[in-house]
CSV table of C-alpha atoms in Angstrom, one decimal:
chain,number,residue,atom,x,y,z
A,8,UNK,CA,-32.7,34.5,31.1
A,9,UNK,CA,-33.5,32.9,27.6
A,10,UNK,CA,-31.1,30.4,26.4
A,11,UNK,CA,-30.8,30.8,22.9
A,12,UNK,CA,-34.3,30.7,21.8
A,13,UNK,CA,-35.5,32.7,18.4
A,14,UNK,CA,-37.1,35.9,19.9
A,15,UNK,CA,-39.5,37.2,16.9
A,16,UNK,CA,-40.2,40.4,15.8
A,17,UNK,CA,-43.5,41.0,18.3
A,18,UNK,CA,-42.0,40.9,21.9
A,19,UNK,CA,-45.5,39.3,23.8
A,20,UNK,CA,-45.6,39.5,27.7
A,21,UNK,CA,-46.6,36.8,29.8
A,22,UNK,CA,-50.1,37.4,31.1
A,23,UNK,CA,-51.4,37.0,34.5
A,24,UNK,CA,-54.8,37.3,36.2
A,25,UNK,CA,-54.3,39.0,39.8
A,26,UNK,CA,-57.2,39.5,42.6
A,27,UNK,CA,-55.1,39.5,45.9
A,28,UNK,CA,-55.8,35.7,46.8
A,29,UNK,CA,-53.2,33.5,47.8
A,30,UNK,CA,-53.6,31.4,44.5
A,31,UNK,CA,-53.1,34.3,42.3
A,32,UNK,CA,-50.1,35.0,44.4
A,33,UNK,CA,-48.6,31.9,43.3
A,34,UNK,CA,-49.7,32.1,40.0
A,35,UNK,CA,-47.9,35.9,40.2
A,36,UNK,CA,-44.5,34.2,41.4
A,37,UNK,CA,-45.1,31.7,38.7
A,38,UNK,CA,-45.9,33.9,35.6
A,39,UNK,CA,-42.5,36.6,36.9
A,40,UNK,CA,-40.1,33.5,36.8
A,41,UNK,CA,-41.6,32.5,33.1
A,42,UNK,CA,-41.3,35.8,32.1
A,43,UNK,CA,-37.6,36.3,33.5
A,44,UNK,CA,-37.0,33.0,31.9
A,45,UNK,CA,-38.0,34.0,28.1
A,46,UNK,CA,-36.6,37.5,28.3
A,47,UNK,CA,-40.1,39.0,28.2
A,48,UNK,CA,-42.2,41.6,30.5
A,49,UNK,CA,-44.7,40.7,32.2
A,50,UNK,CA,-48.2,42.3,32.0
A,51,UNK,CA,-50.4,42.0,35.2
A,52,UNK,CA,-54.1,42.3,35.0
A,53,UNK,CA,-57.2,42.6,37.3
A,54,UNK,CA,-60.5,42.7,36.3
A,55,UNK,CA,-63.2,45.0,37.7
A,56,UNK,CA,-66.7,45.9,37.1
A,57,UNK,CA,-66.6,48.9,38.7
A,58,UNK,CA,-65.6,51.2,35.7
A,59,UNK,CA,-68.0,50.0,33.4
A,60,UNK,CA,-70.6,51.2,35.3
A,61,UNK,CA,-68.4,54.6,36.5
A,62,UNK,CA,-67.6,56.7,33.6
A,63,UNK,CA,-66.0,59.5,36.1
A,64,UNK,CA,-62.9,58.6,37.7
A,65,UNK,CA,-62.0,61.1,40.8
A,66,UNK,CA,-58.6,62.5,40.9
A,67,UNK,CA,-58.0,62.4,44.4
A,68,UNK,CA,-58.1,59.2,46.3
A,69,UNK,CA,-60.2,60.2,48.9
A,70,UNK,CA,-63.0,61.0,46.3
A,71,UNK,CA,-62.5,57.6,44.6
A,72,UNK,CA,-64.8,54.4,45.9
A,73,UNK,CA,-63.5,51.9,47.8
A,74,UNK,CA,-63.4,49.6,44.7
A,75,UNK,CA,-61.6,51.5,42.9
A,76,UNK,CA,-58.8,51.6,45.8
A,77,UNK,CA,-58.7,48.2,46.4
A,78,UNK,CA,-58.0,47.3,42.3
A,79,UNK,CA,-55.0,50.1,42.4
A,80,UNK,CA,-54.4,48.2,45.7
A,81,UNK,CA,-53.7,44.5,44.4
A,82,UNK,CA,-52.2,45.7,41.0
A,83,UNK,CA,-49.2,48.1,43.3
A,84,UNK,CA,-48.3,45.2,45.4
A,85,UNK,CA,-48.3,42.3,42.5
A,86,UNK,CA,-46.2,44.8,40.3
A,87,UNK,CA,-43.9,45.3,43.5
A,88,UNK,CA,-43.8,41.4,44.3
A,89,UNK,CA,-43.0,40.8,40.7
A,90,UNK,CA,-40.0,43.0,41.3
A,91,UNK,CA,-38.8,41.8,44.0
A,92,UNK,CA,-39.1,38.4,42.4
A,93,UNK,CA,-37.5,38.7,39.7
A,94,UNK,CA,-35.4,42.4,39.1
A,95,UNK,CA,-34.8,44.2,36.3
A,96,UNK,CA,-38.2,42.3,35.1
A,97,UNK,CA,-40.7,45.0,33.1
A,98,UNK,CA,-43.6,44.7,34.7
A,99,UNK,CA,-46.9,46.6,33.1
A,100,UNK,CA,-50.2,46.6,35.1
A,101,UNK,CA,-54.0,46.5,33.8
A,102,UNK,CA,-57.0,47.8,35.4
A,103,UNK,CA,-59.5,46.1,33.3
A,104,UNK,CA,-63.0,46.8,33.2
A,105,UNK,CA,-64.9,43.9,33.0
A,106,UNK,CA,-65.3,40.2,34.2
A,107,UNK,CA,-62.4,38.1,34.7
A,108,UNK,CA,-62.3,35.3,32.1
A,109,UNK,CA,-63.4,38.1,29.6
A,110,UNK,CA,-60.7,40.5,30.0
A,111,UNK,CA,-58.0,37.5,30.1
A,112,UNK,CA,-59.6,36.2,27.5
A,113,UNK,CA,-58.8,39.4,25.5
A,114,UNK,CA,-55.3,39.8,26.8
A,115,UNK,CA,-54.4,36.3,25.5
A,116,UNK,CA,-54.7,37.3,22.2
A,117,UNK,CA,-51.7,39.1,22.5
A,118,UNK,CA,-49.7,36.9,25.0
A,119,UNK,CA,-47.3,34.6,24.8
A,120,UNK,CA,-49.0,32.9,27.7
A,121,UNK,CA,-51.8,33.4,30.2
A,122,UNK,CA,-50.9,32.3,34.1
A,123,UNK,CA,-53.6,32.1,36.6
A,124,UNK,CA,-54.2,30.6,39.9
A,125,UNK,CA,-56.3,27.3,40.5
A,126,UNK,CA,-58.8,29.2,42.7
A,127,UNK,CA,-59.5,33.2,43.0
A,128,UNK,CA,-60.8,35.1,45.6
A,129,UNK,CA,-64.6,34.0,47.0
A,130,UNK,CA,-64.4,31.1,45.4
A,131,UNK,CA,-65.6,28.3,47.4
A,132,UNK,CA,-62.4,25.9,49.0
A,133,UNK,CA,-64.5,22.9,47.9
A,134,UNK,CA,-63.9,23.8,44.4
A,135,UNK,CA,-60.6,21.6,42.7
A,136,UNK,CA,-60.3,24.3,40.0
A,137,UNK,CA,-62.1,28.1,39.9
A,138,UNK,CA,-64.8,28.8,37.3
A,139,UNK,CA,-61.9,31.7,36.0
A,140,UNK,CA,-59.3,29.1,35.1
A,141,UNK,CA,-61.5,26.8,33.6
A,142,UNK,CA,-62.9,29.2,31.4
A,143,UNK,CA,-60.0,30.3,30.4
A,144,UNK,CA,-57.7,27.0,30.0
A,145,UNK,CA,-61.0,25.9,28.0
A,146,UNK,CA,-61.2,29.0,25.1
A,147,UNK,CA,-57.7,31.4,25.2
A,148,UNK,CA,-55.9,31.6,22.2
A,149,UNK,CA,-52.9,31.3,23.7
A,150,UNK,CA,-50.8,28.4,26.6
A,151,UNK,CA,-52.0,28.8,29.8
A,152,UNK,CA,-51.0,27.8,32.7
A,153,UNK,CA,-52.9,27.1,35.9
A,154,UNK,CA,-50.9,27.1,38.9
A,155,UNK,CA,-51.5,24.6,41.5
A,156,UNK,CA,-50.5,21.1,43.0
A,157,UNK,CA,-48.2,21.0,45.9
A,158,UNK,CA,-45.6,23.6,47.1
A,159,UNK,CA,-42.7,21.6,45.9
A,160,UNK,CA,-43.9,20.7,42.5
A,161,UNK,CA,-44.9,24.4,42.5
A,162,UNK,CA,-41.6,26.0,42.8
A,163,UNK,CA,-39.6,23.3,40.5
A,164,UNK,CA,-38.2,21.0,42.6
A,165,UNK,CA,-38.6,18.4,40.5
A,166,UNK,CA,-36.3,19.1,37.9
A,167,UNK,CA,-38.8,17.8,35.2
A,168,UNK,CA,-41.4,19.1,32.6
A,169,UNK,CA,-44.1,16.3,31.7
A,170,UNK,CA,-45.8,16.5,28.1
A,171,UNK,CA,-48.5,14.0,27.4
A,172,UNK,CA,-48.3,12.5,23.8
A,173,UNK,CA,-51.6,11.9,22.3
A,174,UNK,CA,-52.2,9.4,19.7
A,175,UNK,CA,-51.5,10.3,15.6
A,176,UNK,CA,-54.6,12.3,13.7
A,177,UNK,CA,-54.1,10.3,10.6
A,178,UNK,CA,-52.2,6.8,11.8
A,179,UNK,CA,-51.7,6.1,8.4
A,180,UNK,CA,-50.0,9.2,7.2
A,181,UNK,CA,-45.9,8.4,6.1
A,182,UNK,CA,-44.4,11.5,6.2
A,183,UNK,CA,-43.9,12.7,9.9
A,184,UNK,CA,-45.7,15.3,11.5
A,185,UNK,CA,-44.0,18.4,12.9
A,186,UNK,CA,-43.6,18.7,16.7
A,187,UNK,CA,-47.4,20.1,18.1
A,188,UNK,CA,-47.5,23.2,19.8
A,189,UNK,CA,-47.6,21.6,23.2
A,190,UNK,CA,-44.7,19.4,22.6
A,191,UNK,CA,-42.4,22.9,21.4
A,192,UNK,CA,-43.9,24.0,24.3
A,193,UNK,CA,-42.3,21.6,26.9
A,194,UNK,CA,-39.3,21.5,25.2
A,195,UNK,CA,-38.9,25.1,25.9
A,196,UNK,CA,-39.9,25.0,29.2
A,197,UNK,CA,-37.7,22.2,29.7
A,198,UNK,CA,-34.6,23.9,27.6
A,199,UNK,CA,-34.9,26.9,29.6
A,200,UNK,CA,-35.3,25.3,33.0
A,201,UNK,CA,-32.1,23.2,32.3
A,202,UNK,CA,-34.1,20.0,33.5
A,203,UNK,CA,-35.4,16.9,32.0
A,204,UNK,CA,-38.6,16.4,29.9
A,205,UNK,CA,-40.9,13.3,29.7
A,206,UNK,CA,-42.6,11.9,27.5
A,207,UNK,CA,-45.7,10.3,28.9
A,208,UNK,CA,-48.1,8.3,26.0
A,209,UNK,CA,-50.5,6.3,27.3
A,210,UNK,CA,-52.0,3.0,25.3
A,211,UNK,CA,-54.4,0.5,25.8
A,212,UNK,CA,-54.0,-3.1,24.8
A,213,UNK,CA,-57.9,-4.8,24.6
A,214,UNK,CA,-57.6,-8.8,26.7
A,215,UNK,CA,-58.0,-11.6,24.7
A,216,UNK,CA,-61.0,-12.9,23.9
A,217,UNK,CA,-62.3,-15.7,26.0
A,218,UNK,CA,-62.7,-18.7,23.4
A,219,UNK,CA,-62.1,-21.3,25.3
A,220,UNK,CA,-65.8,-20.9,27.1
A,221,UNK,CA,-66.9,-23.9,27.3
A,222,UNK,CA,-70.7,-24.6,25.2
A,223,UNK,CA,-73.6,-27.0,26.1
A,224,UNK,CA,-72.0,-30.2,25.5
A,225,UNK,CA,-75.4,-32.7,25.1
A,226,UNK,CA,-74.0,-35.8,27.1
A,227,UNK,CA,-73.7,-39.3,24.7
A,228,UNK,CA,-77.2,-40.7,24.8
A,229,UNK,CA,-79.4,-37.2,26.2
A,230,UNK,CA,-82.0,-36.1,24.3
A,231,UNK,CA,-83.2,-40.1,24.2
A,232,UNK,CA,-86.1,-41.9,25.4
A,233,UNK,CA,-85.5,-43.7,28.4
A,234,UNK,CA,-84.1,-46.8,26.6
A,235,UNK,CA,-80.9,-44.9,27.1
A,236,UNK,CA,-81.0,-44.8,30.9
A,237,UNK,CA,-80.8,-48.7,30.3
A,238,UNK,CA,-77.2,-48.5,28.8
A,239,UNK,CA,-74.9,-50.1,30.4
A,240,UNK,CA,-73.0,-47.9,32.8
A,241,UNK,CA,-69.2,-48.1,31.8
A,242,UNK,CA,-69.6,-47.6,28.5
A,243,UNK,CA,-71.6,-44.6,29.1
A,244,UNK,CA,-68.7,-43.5,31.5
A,245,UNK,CA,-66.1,-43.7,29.1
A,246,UNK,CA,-68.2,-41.9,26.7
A,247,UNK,CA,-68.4,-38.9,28.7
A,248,UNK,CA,-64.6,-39.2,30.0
A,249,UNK,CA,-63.5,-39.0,26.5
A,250,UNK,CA,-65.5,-36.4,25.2
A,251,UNK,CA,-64.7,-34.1,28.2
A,252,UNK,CA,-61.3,-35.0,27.8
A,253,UNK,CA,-61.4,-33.6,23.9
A,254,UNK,CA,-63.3,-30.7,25.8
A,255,UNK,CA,-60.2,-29.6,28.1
A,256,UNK,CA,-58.5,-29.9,25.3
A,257,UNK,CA,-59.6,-27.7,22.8
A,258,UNK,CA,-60.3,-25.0,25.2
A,259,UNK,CA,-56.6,-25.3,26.4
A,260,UNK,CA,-56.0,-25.2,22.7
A,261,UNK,CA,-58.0,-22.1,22.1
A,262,UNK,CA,-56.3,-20.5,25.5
A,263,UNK,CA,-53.0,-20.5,24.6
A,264,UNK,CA,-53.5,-18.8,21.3
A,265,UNK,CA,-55.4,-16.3,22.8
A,266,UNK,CA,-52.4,-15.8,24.9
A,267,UNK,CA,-50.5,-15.3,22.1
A,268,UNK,CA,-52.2,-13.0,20.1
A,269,UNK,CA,-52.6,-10.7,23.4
A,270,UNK,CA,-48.8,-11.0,23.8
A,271,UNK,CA,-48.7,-10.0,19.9
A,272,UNK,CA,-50.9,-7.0,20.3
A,273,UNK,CA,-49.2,-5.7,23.5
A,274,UNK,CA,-46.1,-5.9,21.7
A,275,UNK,CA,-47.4,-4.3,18.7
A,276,UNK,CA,-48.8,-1.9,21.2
A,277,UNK,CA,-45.1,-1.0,22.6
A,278,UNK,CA,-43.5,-0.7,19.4
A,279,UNK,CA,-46.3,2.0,18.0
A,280,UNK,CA,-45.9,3.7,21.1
A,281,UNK,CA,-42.2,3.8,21.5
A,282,UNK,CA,-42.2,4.9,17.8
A,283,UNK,CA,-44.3,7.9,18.3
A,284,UNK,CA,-42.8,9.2,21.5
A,285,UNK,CA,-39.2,8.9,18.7
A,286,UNK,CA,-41.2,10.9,16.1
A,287,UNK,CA,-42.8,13.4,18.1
A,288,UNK,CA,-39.6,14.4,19.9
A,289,UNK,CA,-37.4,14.8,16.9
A,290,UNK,CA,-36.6,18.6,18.1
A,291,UNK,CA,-35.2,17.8,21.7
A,292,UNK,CA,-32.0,18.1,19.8
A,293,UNK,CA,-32.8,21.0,17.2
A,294,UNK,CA,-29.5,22.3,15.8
A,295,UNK,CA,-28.2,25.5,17.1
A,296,UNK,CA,-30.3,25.0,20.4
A,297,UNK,CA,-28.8,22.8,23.9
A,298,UNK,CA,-30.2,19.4,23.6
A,299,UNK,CA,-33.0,18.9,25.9
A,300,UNK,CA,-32.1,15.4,27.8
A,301,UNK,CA,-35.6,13.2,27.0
A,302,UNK,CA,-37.6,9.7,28.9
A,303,UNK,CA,-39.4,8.1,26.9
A,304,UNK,CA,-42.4,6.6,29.2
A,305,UNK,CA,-45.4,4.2,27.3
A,306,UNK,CA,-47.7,3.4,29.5
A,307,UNK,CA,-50.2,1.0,29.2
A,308,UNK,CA,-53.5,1.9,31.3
A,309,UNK,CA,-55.9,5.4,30.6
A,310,UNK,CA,-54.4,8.4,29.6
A,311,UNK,CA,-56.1,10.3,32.6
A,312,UNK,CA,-54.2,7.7,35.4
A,313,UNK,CA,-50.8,8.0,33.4
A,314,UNK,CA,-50.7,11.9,33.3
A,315,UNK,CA,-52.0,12.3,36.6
A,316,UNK,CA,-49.4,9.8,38.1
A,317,UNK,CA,-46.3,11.5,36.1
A,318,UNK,CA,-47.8,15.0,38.2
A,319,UNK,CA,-46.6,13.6,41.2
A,320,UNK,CA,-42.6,14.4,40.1
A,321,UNK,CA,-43.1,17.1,37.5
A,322,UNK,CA,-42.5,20.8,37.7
A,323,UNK,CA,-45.2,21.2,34.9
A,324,UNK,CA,-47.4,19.0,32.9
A,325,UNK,CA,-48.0,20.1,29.2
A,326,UNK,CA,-51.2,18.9,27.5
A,327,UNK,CA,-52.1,19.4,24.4
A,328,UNK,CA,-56.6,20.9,24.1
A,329,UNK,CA,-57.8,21.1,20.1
A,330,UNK,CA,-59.6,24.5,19.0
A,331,UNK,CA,-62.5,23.6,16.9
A,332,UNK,CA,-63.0,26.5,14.3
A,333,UNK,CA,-67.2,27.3,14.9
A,334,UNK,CA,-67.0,26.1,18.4
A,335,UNK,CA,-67.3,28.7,21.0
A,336,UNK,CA,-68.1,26.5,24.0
A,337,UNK,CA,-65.9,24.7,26.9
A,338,UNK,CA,-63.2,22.9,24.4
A,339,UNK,CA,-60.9,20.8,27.0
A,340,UNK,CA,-61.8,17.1,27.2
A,341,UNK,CA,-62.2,14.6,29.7
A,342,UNK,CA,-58.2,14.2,30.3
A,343,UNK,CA,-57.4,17.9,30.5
A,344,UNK,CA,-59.8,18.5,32.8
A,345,UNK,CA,-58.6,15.8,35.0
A,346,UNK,CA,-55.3,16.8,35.0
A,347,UNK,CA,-56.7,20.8,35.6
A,348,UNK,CA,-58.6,19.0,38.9
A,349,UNK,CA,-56.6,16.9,40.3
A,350,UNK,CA,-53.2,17.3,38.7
A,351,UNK,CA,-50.0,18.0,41.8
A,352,UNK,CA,-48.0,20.3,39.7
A,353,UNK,CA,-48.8,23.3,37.4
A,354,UNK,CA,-50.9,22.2,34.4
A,355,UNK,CA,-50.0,24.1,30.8
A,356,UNK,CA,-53.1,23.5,28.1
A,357,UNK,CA,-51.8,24.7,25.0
A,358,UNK,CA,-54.3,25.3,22.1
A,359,UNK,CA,-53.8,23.1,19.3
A,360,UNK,CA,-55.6,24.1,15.9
């Protein structure tokens, strides 16, 4: 049950895509227990093609096609799993007629999330992540979740919600920004679960700059005629034991501040990152709401490595995918659709505009 969150005037189910696999049957489990959680129905849809191509629907089952049977089929027993999941839940069903991704598409625009499985039924088992939640997770309107990683992680025995914090859009702005929508949405998650959220941002610090290589020295007396092979040979010996001495030097010289400034950087690094993750997560303690216990976690290394790593103990992993206004194709980006791959807990991609 809802823990003292704001409920708005529009009560929006929780929307999931059902076609009788074992993933969606997950995903069903998943999207009843979110739904029970916020206080909200949940609305379960299956897409068909059949009834855009049938205009008469028989009233008797034995005069209706086998489609048609098997879609009342799957819709009956995910309603009836719902219930049994999670009772007194209100649970609405939706024989839609069209493709999948279109007709979730269309029910996210009036959900407060969209849950689907990681593959549907007929998809090939080689596949990490079905065309359906790809399409989806890369153009809905509103969160959605794909349900997948390993059993544990995908019935919350982790006790944490992981958000990935990306980088500032204007570094130089002064005035802080408010909390993105895929930060209020972990916090939620992780208020209403009663667990822990982390705070994963990852940085990269560039190596210091190798200096200290050393050039082409021209050895005291080269480039001469051979009247310099002639010199005598301890003199020319202490020539070139000085000047590589003066060599070793330098470059040690050179080393050590290089050393330096890397150390510098990777502090500066720290600090920029530790101040973001402070910023960002101003509303873990939001007045009138239970505090939301929070880890702070830079890492230095590729974003991609650190959110997939933080997977491995998280209930859910929140990222954060920007809607370009214009642009109606695949709008994820290369770490979301890592994490959608190869992630080993539920992955949330909440639109940010």
């Amino acid at each position: 049950m809802p823990t003292g969150e704001a409920v708005g005037t529009v009560e929006l189910p929780v929307v999931v895509g059902v076609d009788g696999s074992d993933a969606a049957s997950d995903a069903l489990d998943w999207a009843a227990e979110m739904a029970g959680r916020r206080g909200l129905p949940l609305r379960v849809v299956h897409a068909s093609l059949w009834e855009r191509y049938e205009g008469y629907i028989p009233g008797t089952a034995a005069d209706r096609p086998a489609e048609r049977l098997h879609s009342e089929a799957v819709l009956a027993a995910a309603a009836e799993r719902a219930g049994r999941r999670v009772p007194a839940l209100k649970v609405m069903t939706d024989l839609a007629a069209d493709d999948a991704v279109t007709a979730l598409l269309r029910a996210g625009k009036s959900a407060e999330a969209l849950v689907v499985g990681s593959r549907g039924r007929g998809e090939f088992a080689s596949l990490l992540l079905g065309s359906v939640g790809l399409g989806i997770a890369a153009r809905a309107q509103c969160p959605v979740v794909v349900v997948r990683g390993r059993p544990e992680n995908v019935r919350g025995a982790m006790n944490r919600v992981v958000v990935g914090i990306a980088e500032r859009e204007r570094p130089g702005e002064q005035e802080p920004a408010p909390p993105s929508a895929a930060v209020a949405f972990a916090l939620r998650e992780a208020r209403l679960r009663g667990v822990e959220l982390e705070a994963v941002h990852a940085w990269r610090c560039a190596g210091p700059e190798d200096h200290a290589r050393p050039g082409n020295h021209a050895r005291p007396g080269g480039g001469r005629g051979g009247h310099g092979a002639h010199e005598e040979q301890g003199t020319r010996e202490a020539q070139e034991t000085r000047a590589a001495q003066g060599a070793r030097e330098a470059q040690g010289g050179r080393a050590t501040q290089g050393t330096r400034e890397a150390q510098s950087a990777r502090e500066a690094h720290e600090w920029r990152a530790a101040e973001l993750l402070d910023e960002t997560l101003g509303g873990a303690t939001a007045a009138g709401l239970p505090p939301v216990p929070v880890a702070h976690r830079p890492v230095e290394g590729s974003a991609r490595k650190a959110l997939l790593d933080a997977s491995a103990h998280a209930d859910l992993l929140v990222v954060g995918a920007r809607r370009r206004q214009g642009h109606f194709g695949m709008q994820l980006g290369l770490v979301n659709h890592a994490v959608l791959h190869h992630a080993k807990c539920p992955v949330a991609v909440v639109p940010v505009s």
